[in-house]
Short mmCIF file of C-alpha atoms in Angstrom, two decimals:
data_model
loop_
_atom_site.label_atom_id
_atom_site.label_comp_id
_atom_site.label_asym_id
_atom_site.label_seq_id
_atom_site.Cartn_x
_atom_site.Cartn_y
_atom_site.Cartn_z
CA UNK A 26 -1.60 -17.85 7.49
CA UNK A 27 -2.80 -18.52 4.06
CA UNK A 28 -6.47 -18.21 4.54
CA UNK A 29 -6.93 -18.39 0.91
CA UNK A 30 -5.66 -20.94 -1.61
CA UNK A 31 -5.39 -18.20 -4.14
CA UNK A 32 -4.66 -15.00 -4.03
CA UNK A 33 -7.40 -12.58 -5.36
CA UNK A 34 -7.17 -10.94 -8.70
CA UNK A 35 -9.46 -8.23 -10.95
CA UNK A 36 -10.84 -5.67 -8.59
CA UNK A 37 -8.78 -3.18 -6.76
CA UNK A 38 -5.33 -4.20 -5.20
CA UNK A 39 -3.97 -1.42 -2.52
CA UNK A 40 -0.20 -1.15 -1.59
CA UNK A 41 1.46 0.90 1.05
CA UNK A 42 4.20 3.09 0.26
CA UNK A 43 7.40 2.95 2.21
CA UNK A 44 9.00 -0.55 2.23
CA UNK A 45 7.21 -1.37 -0.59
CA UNK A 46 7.67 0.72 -3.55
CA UNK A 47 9.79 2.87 -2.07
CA UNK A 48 12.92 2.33 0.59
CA UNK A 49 11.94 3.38 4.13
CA UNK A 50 13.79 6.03 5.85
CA UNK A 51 14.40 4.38 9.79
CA UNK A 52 13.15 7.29 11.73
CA UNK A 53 12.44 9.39 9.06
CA UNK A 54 10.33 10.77 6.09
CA UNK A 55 10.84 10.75 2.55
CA UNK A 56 10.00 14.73 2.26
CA UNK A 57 11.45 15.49 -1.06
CA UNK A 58 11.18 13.86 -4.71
CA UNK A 59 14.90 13.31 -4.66
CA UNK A 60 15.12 11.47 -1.46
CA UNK A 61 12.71 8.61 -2.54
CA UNK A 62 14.64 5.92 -3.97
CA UNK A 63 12.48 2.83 -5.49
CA UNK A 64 12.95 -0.35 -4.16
CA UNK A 65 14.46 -2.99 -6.66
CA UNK A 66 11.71 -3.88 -9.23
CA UNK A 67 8.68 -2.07 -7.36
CA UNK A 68 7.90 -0.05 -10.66
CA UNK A 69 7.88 -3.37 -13.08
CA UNK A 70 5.82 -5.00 -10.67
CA UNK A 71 2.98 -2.45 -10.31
CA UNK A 72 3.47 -2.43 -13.92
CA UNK A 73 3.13 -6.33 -14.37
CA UNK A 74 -0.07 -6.33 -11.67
CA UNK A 75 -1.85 -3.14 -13.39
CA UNK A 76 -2.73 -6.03 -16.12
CA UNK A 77 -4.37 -8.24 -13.48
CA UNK A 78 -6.45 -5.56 -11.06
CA UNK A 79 -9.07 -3.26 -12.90
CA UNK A 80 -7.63 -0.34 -10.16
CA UNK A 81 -4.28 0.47 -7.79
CA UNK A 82 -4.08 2.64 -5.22
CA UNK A 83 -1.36 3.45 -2.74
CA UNK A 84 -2.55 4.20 0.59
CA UNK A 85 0.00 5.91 2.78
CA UNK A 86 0.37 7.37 6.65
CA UNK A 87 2.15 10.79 5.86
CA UNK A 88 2.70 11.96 9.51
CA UNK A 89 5.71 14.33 8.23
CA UNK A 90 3.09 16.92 6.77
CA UNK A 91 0.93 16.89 10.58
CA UNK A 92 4.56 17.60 12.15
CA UNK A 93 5.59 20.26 10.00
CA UNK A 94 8.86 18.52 8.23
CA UNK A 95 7.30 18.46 4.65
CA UNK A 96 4.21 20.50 2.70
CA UNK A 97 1.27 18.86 0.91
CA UNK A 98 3.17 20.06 -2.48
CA UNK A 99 6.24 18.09 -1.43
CA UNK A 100 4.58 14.95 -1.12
CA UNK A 101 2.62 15.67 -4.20
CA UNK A 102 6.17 15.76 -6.17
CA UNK A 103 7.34 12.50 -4.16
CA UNK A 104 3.65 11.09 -5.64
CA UNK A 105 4.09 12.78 -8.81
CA UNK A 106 7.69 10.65 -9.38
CA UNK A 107 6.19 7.73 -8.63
CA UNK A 108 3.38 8.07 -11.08
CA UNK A 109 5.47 9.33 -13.65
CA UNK A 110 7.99 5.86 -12.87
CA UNK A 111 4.98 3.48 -13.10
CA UNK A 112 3.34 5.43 -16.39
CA UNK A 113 6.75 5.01 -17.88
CA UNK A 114 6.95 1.51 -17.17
CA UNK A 115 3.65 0.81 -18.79
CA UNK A 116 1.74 0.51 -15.54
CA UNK A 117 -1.12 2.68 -14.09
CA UNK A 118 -1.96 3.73 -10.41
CA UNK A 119 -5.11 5.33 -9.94
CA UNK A 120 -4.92 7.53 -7.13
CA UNK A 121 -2.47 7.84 -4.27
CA UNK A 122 -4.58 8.45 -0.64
CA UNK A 123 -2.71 9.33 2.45
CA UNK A 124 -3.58 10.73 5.85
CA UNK A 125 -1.29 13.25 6.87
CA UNK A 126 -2.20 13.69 10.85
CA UNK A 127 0.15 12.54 13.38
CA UNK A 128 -0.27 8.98 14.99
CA UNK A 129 -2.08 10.23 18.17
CA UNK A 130 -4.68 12.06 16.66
CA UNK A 131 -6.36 8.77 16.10
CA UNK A 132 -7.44 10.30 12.42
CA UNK A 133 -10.23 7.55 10.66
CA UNK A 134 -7.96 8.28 7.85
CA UNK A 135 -4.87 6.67 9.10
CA UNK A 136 -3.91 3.58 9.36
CA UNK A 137 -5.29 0.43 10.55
CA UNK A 138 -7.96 2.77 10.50
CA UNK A 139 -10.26 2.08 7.11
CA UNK A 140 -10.84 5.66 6.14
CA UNK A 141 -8.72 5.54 2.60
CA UNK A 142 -10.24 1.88 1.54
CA UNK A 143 -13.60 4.13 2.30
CA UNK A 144 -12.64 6.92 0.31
CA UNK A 145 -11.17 4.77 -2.48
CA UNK A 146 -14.87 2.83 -2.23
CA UNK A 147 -16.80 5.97 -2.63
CA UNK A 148 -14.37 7.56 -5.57
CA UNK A 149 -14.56 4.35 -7.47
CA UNK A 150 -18.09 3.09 -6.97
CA UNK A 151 -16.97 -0.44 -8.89
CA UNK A 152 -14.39 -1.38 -6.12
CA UNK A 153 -15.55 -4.19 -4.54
CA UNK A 154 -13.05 -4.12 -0.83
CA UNK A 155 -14.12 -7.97 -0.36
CA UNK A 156 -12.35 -8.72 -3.51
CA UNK A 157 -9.54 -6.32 -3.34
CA UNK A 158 -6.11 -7.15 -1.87
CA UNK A 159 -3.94 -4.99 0.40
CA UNK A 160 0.26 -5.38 0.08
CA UNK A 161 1.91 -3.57 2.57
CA UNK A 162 5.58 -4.14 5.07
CA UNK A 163 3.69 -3.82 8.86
CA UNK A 164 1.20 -4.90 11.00
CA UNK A 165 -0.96 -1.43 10.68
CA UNK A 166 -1.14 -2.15 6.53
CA UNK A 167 -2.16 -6.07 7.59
CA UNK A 168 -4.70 -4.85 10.03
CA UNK A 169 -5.92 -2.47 7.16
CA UNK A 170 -6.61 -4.95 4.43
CA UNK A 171 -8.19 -7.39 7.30
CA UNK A 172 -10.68 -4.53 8.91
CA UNK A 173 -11.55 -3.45 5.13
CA UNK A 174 -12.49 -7.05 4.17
CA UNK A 175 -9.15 -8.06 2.02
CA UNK A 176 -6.73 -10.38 1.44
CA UNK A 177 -4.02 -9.08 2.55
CA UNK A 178 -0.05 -9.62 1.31
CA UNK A 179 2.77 -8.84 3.33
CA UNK A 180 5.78 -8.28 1.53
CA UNK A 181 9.11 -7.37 3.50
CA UNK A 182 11.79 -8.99 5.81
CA UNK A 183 9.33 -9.08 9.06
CA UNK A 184 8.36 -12.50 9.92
CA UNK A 185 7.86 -11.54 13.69
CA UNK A 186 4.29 -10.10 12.08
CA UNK A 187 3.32 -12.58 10.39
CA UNK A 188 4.21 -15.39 13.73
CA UNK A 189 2.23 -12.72 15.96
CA UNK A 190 -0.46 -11.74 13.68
CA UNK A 191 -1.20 -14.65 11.32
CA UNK A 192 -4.57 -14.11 11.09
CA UNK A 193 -3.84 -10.88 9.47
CA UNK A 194 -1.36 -12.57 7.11
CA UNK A 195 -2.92 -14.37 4.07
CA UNK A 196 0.52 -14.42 2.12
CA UNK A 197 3.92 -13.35 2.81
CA UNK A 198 6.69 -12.62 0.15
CA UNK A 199 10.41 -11.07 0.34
CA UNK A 200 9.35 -7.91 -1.94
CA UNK A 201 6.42 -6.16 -3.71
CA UNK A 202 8.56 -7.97 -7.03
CA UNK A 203 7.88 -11.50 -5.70
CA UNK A 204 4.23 -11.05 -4.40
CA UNK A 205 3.97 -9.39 -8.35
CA UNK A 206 5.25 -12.59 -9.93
CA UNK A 207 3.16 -15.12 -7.75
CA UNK A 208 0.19 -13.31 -8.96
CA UNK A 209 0.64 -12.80 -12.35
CA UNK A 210 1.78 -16.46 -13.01
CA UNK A 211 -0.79 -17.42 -11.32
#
């Protein structure tokens, strides 16, 4: 772990969605604005970090649409909140990707598959992916950030990923709040 000595700043950082912004659902989907419920300081941290990286994205598996338990224009309202939070907050995100096929369709798209650090590459022609950084709760967002050329964050109570995948693991933090602070008093 700890590949770096510091971690990157300016271009593009990339977080994952669930169990880091927003609480998880064990088993389950967030398919409705009112059932996401922000994780303690998430919002003031992309708010804090929007001053340090020239772009954020969220990149986000969305399975729930491929099986039928939630609409595109759900999760566009669940997206739409969490805009609307960070906006409020003083922050900015710039785009929200996710894949919405089901985990054995092998889709590019999802991930640890690179197919949203692509499409966030070709959108914004001035992201640079070997100095962007990906913050994200599992192994799939680790593998992400590593196969896209990033440093990667994981934020979360899962040590078992970092002891079994530390070369994915350039820093590790309790929550997307922590990881915010360490880089911004950097």
């Amino acid at each position: 772990m700890q590949k770096y000595k510091k971690i990157i700043k300016g271009n593009a950082l990339f977080l994952d969605r669930d169990g880091v912004v927003n609480v998880r659902i064990d088993g389950g989907y967030v398919r409705t604005a009112d059932e996401l419920v922000f994780l303690p300081g998430a919002i003031d941290a992309i708010a804090r970090l929007s001053a340090h990286y020239s772009h954020i994205f969220i990149v986000t598996n969305q399975q729930g649409i491929g099986k039928g338990l939630m609409t595109e224009d759900d999760l566009a309202l669940v997206h739409r909140k969490i805009t609307d939070a960070v906006d409020s907050a003083g922050g900015k995100i710039e785009h929200i990707y996710h894949c919405p096929s089901r985990k054995e369709a092998h889709d590019f798209c999802r991930k640890p598959n690179i197919g949203m650090a692509l499409k966030a590459r070709r959108d914004y022609p001035d992201v640079v992916l070997k100095k962007s950084v990906m913050i994200g709760d599992a192994a799939s967002d680790m593998l992400f950030g590593r196969r896209s050329g990033m440093q990667t964050i994981l934020v979360g109570e899962w040590p078992e990923i970092a002891r079994q995948h530390p070369s994915l693991v350039d820093f590790s933090f309790p929550t997307l709040a922590d990881a915010a602070k360490a880089i911004c008093e950097e």
